[in-house]
Coordinates of N, CA and C in Angstrom, one line a residue:
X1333 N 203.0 176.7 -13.7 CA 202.5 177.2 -12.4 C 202.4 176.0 -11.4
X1334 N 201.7 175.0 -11.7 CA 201.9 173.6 -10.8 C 202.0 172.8 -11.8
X1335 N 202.8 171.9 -11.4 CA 203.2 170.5 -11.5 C 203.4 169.2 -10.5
X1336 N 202.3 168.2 -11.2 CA 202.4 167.5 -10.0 C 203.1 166.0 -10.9
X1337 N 203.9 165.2 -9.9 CA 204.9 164.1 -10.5 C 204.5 162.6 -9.5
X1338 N 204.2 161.8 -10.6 CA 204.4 160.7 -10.2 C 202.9 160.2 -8.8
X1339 N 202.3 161.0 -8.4 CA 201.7 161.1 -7.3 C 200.7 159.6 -7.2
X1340 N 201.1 159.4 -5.6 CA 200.0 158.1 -5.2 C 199.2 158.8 -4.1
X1341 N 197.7 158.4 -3.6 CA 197.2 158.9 -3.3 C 195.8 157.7 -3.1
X1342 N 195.8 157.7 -1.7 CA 193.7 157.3 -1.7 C 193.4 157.4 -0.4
X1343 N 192.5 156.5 0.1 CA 191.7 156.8 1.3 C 191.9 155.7 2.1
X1344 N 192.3 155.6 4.0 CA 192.7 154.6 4.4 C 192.8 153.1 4.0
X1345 N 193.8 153.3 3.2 CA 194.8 152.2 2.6 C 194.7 151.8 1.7
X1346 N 193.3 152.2 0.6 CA 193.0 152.1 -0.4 C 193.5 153.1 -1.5
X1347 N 194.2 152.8 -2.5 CA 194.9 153.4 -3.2 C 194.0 153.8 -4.5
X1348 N 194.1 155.0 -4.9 CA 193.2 155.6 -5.8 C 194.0 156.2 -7.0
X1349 N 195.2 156.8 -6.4 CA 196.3 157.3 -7.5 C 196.9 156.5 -8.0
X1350 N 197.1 156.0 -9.1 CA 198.8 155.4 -9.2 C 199.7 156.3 -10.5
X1351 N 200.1 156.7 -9.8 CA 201.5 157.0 -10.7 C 200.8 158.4 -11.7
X1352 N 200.2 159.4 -11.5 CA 199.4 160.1 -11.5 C 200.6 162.0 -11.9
X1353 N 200.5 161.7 -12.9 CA 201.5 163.2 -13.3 C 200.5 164.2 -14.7
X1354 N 200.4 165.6 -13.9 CA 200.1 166.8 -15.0 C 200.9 167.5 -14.6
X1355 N 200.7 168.9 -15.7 CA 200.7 170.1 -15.2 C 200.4 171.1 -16.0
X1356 N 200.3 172.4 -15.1 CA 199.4 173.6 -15.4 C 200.1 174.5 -15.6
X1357 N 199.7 175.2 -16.8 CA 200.5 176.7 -17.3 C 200.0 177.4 -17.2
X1358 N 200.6 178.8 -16.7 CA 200.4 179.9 -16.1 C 199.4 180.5 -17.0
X1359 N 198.3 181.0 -16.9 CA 196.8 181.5 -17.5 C 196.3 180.6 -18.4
X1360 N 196.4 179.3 -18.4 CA 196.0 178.6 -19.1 C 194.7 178.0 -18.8
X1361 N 194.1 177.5 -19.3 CA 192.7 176.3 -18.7 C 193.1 175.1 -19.0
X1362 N 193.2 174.1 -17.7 CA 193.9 172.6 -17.7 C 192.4 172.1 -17.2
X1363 N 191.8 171.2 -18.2 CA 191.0 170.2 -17.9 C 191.4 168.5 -17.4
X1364 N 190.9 168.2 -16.2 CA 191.2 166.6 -15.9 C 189.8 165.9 -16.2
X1365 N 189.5 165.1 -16.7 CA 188.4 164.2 -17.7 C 188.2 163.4 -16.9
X1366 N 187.6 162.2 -16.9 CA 187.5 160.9 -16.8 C 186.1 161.1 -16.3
X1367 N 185.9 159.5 -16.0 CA 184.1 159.1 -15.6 C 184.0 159.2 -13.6
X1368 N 183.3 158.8 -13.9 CA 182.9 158.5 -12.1 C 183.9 157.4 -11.5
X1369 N 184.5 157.8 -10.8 CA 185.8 156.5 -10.4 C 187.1 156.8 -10.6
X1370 N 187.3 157.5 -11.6 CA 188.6 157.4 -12.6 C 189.3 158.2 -11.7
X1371 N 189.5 159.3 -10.6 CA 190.4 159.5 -9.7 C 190.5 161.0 -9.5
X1372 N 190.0 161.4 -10.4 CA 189.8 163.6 -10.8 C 189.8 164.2 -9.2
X1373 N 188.7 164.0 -8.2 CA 187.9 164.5 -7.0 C 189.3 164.5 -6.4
X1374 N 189.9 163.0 -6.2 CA 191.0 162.6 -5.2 C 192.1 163.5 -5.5
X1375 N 192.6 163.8 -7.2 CA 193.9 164.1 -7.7 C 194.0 165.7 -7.2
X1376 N 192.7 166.6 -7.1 CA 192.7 167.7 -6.9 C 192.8 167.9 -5.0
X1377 N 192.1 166.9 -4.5 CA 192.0 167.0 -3.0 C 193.6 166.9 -2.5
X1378 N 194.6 166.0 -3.4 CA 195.8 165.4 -3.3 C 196.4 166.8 -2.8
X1379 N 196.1 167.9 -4.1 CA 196.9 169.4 -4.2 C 196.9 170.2 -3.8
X1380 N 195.2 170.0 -3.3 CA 194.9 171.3 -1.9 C 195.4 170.8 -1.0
X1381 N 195.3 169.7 -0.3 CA 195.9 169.1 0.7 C 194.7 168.2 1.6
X1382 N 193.8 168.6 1.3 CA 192.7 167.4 1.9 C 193.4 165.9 1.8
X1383 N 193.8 165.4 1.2 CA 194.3 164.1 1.1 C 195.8 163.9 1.3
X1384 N 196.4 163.4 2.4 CA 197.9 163.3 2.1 C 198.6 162.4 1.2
X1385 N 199.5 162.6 0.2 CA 199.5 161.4 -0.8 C 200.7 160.6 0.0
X1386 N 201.0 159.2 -0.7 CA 201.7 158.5 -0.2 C 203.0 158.3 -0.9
X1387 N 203.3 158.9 -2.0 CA 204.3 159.3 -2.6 C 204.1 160.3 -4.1
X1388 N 205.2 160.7 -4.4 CA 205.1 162.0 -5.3 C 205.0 162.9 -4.8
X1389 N 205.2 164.1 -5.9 CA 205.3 165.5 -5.6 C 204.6 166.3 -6.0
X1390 N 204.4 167.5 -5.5 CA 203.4 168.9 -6.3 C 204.3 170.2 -6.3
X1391 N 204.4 170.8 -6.9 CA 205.3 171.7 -7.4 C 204.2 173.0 -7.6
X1392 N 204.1 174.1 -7.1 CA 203.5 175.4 -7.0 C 204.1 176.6 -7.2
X1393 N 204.5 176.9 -7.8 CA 205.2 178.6 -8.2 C 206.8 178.1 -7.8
X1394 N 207.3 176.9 -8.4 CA 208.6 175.9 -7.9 C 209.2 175.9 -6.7
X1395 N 207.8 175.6 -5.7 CA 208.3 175.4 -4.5 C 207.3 173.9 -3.8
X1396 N 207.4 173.2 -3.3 CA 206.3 172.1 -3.0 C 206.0 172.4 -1.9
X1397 N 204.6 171.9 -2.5 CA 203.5 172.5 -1.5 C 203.0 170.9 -0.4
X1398 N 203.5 169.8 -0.6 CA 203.2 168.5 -0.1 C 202.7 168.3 1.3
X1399 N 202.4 168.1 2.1 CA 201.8 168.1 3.2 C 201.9 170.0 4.1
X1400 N 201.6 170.8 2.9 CA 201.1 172.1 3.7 C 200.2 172.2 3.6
X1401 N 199.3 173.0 5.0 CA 198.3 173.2 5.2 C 197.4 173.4 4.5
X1402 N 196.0 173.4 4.0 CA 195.2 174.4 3.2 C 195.1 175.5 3.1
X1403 N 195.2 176.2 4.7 CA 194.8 177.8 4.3 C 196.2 178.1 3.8
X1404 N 197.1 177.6 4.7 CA 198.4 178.4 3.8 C 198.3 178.3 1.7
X1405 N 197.8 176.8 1.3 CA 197.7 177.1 0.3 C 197.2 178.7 -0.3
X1406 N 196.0 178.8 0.6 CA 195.3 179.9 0.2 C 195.5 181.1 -0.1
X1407 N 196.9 181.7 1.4 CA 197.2 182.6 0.9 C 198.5 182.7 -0.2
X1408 N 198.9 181.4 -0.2 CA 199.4 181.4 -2.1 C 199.2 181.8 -3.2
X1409 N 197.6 181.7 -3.0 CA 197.0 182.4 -3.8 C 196.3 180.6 -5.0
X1410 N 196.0 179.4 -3.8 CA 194.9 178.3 -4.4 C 194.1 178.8 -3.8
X1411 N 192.6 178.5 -5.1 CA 191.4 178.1 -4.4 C 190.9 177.2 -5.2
X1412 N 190.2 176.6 -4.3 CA 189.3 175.2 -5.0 C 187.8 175.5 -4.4
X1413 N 186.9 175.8 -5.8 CA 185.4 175.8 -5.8 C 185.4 174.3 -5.7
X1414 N 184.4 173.3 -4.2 CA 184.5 171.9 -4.4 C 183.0 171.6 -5.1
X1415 N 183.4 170.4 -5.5 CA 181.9 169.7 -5.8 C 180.8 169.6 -5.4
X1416 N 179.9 170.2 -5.7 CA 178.6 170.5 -4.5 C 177.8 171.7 -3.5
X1417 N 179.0 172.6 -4.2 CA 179.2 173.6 -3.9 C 179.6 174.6 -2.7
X1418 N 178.7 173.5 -1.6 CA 179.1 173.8 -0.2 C 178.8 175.7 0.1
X1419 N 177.8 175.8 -0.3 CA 177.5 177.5 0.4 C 176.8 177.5 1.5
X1420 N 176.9 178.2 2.3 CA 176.1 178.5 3.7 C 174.6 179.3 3.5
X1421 N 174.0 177.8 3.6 CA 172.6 178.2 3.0 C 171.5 179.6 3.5
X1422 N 171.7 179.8 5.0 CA 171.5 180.2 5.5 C 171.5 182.1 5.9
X1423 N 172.9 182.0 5.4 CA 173.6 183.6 5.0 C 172.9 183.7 4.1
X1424 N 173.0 185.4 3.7 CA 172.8 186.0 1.9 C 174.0 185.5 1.4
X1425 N 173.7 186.1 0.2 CA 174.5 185.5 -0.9 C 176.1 186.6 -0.6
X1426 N 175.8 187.6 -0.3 CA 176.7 189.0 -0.2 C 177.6 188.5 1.0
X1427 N 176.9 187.9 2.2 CA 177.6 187.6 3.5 C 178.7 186.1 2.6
X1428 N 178.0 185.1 1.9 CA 178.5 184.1 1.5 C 180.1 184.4 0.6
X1429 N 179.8 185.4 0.1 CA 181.0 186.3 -0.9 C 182.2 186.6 0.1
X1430 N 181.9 187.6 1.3 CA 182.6 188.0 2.0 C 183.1 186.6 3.2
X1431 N 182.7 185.8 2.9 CA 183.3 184.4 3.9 C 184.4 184.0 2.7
X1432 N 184.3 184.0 1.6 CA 185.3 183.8 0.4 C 186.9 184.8 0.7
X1433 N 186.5 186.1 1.6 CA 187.5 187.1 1.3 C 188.2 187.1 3.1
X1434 N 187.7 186.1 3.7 CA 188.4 186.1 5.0 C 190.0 186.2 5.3
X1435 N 191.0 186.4 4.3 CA 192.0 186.2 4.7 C 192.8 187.9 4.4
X1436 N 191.3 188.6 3.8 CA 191.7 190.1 3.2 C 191.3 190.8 4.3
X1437 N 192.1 191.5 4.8 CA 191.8 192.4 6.0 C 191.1 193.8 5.2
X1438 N 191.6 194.5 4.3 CA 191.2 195.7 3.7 C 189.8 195.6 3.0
X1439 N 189.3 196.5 3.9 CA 187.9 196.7 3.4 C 187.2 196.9 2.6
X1440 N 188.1 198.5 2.1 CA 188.0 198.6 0.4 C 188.3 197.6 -0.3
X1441 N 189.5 196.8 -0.4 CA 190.1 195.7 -0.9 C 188.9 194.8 -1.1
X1442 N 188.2 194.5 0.0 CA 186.6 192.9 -0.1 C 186.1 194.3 -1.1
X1443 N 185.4 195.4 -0.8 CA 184.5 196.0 -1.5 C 184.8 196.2 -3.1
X1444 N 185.9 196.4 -3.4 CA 186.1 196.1 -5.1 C 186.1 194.9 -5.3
X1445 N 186.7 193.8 -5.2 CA 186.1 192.8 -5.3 C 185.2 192.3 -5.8
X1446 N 184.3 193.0 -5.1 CA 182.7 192.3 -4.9 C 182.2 192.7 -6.1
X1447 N 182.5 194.3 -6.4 CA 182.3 195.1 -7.3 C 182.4 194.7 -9.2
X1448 N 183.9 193.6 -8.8 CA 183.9 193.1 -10.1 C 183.5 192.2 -9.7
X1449 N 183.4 190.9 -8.8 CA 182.6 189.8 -9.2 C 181.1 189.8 -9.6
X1450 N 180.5 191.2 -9.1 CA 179.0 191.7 -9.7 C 179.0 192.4 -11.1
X1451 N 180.4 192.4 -11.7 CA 180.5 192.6 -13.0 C 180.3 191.2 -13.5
X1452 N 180.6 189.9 -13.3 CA 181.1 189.3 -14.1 C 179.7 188.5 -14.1
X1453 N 179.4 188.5 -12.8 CA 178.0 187.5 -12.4 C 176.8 188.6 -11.9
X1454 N 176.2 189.3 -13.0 CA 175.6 190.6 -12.7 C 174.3 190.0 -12.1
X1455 N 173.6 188.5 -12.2 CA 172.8 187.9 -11.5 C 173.1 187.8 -10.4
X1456 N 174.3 187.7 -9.8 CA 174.9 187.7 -8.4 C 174.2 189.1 -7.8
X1457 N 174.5 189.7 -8.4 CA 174.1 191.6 -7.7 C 172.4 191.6 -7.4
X1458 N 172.0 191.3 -8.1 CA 170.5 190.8 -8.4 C 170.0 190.2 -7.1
X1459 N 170.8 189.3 -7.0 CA 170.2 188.4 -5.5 C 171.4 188.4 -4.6
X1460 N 172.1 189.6 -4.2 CA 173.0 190.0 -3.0 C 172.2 189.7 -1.7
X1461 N 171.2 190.0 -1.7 CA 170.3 190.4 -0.3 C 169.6 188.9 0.1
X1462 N 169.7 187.8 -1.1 CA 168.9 186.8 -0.8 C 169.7 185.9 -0.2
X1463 N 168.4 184.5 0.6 CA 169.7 183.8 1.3 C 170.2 182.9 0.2
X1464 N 171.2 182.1 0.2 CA 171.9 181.5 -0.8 C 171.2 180.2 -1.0
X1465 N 170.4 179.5 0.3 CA 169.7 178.1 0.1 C 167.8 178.7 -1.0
X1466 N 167.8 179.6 -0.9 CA 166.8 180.3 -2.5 C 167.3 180.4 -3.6
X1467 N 168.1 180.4 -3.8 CA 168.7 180.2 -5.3 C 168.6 179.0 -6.3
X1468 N 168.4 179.2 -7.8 CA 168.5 178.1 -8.2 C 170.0 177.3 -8.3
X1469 N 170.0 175.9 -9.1 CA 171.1 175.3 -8.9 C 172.3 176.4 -9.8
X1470 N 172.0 177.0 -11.1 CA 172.9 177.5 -11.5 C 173.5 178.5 -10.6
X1471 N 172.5 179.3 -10.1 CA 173.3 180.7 -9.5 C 173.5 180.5 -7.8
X1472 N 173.6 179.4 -7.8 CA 174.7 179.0 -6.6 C 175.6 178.3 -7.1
X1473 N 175.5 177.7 -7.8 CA 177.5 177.3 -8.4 C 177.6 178.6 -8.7
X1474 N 177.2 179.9 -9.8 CA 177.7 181.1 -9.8 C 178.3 181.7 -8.3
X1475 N 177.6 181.6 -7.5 CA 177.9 182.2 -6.1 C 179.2 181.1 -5.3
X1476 N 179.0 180.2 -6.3 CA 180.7 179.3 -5.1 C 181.4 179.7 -5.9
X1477 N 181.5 179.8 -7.0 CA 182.8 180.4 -8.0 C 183.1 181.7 -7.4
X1478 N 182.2 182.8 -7.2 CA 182.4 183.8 -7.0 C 183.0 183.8 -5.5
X1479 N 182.8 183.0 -4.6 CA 183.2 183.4 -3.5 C 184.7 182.5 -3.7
X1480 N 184.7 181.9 -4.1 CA 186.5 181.7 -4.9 C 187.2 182.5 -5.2
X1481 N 186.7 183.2 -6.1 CA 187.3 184.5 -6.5 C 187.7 185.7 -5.8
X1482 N 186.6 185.5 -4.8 CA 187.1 186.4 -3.2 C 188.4 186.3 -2.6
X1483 N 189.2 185.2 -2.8 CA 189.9 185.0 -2.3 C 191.4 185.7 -2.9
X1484 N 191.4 186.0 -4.2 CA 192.0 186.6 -4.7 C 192.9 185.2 -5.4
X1485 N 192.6 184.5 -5.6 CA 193.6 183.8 -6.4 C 194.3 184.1 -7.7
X1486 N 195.1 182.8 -7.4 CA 196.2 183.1 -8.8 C 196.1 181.5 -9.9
X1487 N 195.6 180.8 -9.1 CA 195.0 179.4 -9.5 C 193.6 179.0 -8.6
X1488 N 193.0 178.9 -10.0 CA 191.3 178.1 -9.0 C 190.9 177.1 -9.8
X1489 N 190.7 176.0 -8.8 CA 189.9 174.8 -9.2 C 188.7 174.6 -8.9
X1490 N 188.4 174.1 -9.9 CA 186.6 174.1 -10.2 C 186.9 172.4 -10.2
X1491 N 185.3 172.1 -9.2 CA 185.6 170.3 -9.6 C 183.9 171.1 -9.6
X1492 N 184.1 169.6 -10.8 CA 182.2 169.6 -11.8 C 181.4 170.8 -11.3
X1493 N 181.9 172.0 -12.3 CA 181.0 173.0 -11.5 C 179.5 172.8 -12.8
X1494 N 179.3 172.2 -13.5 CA 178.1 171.7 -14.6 C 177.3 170.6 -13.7
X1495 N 177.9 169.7 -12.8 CA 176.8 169.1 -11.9 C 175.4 169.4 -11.8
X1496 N 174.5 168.5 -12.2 CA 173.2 168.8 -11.8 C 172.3 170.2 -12.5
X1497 N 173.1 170.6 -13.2 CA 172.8 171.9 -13.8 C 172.0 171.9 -15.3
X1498 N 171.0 172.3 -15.7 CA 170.4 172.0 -17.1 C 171.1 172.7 -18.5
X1499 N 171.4 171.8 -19.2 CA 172.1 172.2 -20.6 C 172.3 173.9 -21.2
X1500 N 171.5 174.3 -20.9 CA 171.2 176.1 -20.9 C 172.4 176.6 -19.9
X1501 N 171.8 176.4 -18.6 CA 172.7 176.9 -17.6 C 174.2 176.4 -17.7
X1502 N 175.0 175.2 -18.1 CA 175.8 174.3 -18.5 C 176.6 175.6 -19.2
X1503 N 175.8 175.6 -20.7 CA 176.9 176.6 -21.5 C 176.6 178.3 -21.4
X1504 N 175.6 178.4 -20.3 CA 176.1 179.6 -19.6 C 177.5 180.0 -18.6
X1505 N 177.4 179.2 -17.4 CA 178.7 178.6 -16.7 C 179.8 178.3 -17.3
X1506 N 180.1 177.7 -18.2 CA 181.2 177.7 -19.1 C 182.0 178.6 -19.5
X1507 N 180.2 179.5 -20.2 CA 181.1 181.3 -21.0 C 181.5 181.7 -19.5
X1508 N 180.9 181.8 -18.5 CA 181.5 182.7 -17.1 C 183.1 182.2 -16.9
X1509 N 183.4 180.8 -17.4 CA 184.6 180.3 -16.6 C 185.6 181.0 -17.8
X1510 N 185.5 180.9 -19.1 CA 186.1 181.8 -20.0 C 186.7 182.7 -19.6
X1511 N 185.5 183.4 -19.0 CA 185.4 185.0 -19.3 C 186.3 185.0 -18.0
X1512 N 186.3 184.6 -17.0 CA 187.5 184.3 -16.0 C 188.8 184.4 -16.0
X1513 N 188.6 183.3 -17.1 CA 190.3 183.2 -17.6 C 191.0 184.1 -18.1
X1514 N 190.2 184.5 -19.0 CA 190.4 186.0 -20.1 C 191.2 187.1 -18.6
X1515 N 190.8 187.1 -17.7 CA 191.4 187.9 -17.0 C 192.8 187.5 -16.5
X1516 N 193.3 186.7 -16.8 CA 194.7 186.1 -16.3 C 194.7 184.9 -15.5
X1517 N 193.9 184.7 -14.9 CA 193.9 184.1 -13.9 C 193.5 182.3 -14.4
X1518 N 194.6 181.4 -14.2 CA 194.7 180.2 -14.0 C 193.8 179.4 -13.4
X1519 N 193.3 177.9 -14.4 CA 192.1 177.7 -13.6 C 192.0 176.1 -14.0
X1520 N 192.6 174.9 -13.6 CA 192.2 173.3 -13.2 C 190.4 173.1 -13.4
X1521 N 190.3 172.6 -14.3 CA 188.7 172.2 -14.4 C 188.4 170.8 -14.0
X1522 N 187.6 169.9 -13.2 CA 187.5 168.7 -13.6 C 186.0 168.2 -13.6
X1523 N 186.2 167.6 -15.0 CA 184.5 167.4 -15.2 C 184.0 166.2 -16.3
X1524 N 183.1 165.7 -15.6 CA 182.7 164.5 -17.0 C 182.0 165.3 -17.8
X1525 N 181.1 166.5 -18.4 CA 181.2 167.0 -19.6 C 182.2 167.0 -20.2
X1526 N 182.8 166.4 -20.8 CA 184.2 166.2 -21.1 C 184.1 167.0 -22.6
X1527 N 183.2 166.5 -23.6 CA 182.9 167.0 -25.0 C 182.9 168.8 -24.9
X1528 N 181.9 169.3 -24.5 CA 182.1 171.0 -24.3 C 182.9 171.5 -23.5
X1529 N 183.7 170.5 -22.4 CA 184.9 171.2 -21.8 C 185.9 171.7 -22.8
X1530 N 186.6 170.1 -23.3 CA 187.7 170.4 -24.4 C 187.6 171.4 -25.7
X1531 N 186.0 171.6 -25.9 CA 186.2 173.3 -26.6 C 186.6 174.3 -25.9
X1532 N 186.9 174.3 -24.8 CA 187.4 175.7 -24.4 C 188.8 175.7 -23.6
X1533 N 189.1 174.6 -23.1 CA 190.2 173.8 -22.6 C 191.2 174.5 -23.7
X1534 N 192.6 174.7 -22.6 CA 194.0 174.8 -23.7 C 194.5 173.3 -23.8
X1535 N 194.7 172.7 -22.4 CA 195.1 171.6 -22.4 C 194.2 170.5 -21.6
X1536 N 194.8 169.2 -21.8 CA 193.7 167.9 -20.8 C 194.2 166.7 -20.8
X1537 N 193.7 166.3 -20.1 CA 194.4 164.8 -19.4 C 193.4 164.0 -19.2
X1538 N 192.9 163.0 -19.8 CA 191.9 161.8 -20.0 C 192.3 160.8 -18.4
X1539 N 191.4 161.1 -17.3 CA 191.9 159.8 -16.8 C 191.5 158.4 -16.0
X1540 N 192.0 157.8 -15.9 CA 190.8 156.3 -15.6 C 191.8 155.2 -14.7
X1541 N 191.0 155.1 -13.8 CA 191.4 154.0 -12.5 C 192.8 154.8 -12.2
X1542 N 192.6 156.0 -12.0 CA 193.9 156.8 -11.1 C 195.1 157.0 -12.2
X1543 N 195.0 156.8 -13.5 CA 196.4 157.1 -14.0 C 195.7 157.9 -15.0
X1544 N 197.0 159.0 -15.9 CA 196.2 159.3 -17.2 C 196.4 158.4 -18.3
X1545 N 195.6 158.8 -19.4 CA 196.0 157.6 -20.0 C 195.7 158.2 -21.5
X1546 N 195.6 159.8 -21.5 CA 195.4 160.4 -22.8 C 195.7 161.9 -22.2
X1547 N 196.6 162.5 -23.2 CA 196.8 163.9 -22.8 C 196.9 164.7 -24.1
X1548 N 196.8 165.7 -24.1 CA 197.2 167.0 -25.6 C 196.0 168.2 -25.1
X1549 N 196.0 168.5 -26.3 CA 195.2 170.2 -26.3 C 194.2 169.7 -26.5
X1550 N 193.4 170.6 -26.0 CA 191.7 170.5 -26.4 C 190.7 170.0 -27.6
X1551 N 191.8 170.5 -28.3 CA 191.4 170.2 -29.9 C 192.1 168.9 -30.1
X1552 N 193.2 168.9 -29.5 CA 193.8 167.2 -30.3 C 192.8 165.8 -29.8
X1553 N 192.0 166.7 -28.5 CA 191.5 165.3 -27.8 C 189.9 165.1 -27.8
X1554 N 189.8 166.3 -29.0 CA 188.5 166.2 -29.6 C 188.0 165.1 -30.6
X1555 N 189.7 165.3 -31.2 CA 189.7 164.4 -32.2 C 190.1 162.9 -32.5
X1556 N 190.5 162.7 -31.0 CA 191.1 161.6 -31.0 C 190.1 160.5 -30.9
X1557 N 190.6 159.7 -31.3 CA 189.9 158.1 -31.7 C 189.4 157.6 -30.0
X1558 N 190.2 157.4 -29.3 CA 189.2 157.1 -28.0 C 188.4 157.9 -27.2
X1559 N 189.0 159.0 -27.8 CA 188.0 159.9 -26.3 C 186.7 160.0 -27.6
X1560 N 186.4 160.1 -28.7 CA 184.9 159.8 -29.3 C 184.6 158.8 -29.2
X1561 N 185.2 157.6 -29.0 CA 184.5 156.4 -28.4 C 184.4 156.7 -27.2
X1562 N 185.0 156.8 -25.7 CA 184.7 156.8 -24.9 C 182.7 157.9 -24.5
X1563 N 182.9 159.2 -25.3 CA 182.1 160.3 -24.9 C 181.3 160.6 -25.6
X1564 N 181.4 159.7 -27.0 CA 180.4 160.3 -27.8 C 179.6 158.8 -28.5
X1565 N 180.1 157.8 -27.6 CA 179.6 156.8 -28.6 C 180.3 156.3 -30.1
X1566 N 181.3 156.9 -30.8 CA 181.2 157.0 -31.9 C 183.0 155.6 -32.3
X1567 N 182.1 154.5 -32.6 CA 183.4 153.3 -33.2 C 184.1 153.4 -34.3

């Protein structure tokens, strides 16, 4: 579904990418790893288009998507839940959903929707009516995923949606992102929980100071000799 090659990429003149290649299979769960620095935030901003890269490609349903817009990404059918979640504290949580589905004119169309994302996040239904800045930290990352979902995608990225979140809530969020996938739908993770990601992970890419520098399945990079030194301590 995407493939990105070769990619350079950073922030006025400061280069963050070097030489920077994955990619993502169609219903699969693609985790990108690394610590604070290592270049994950930038690599995904690279693909939505927040960041223009300065060389390399991105490949989207085999067509490049390189310096196009965001929203056009969107109606491609990307969305990216970002770091921090960014909800409109202010709105309910139900108004916050339907700012997810702005590009759906059909009303019934937002209204089922809604209907299964209150299946999926049935605490979401629970606090429809409340404003979104009352919520705790878990069930507003629940509520920015969900208004992702609004959007109707066909690929969504999640950057650190376990941020700031307590261990309970962590492998709650997790089973929800599963239970996501289980529906078809394609989904870019990036997160320093790196240990409980790659149990659920099909694939992943280890990466540090902008390149990767370890790749395989979930399970192969469970096992592998640097990423348990790097994440678990273990020499």
């Amino acid at each position: 579904m995407l493939t990105v090659e070769h990619l350079c990429a950073g922030y006025d003149g400061t280069p963050i990418l070097h030489d920077l290649s994955f990619h993502v299979e169609k219903g699969k769960i693609m985790a990108l790893l690394g610590s604070n620095g290592a270049g994950k935030t930038t690599a995904l901003r690279s693909v939505v288009g927040k960041i223009k890269p300065t060389s390399g490609g991105i490949i989207y349903e085999g067509k490049s998507i390189i310096n196009m817009p965001t929203y056009k990404m969107v109606e491609l059918g990307i969305a990216m839940v970002p770091e921090g979640r960014l909800l409109f504290g202010k709105m309910t949580v139900a108004d916050n959903l339907r700012m997810g589905s702005y590009r759906v004119k059909n009303k019934r169309v937002i209204q089922s929707k809604l209907e299964e994302i209150y299946e999926i996040f049935p605490k979401i239904k629970e606090r429809e009516n409340q404003l979104a800045e009352t919520l705790s930290g878990g069930e507003q990352q629940m509520v920015a995923i969900a208004r992702g979902l609004m959007s109707q995608p066909k690929l969504l990225i999640l950057d650190e949606p376990s941020l700031g979140l307590a261990p309970k809530i962590v492998k709650e969020m997790f089973d929800f992102i599963k239970k996501i996938n289980q529906t078809g739908l394609t989904i870019i993770i990036v997160e320093q929980n790196a240990i409980d990601t790659l149990q659920f992970a099909d694939y992943a890419y280890l990466m540090n100071s902008g390149e990767n520098v370890l790749e395989g399945t979930g399970s192969e990079l469970l096992e592998n000799e640097k990423v348990k030194e790097i994440y678990l301590g273990i020499t």
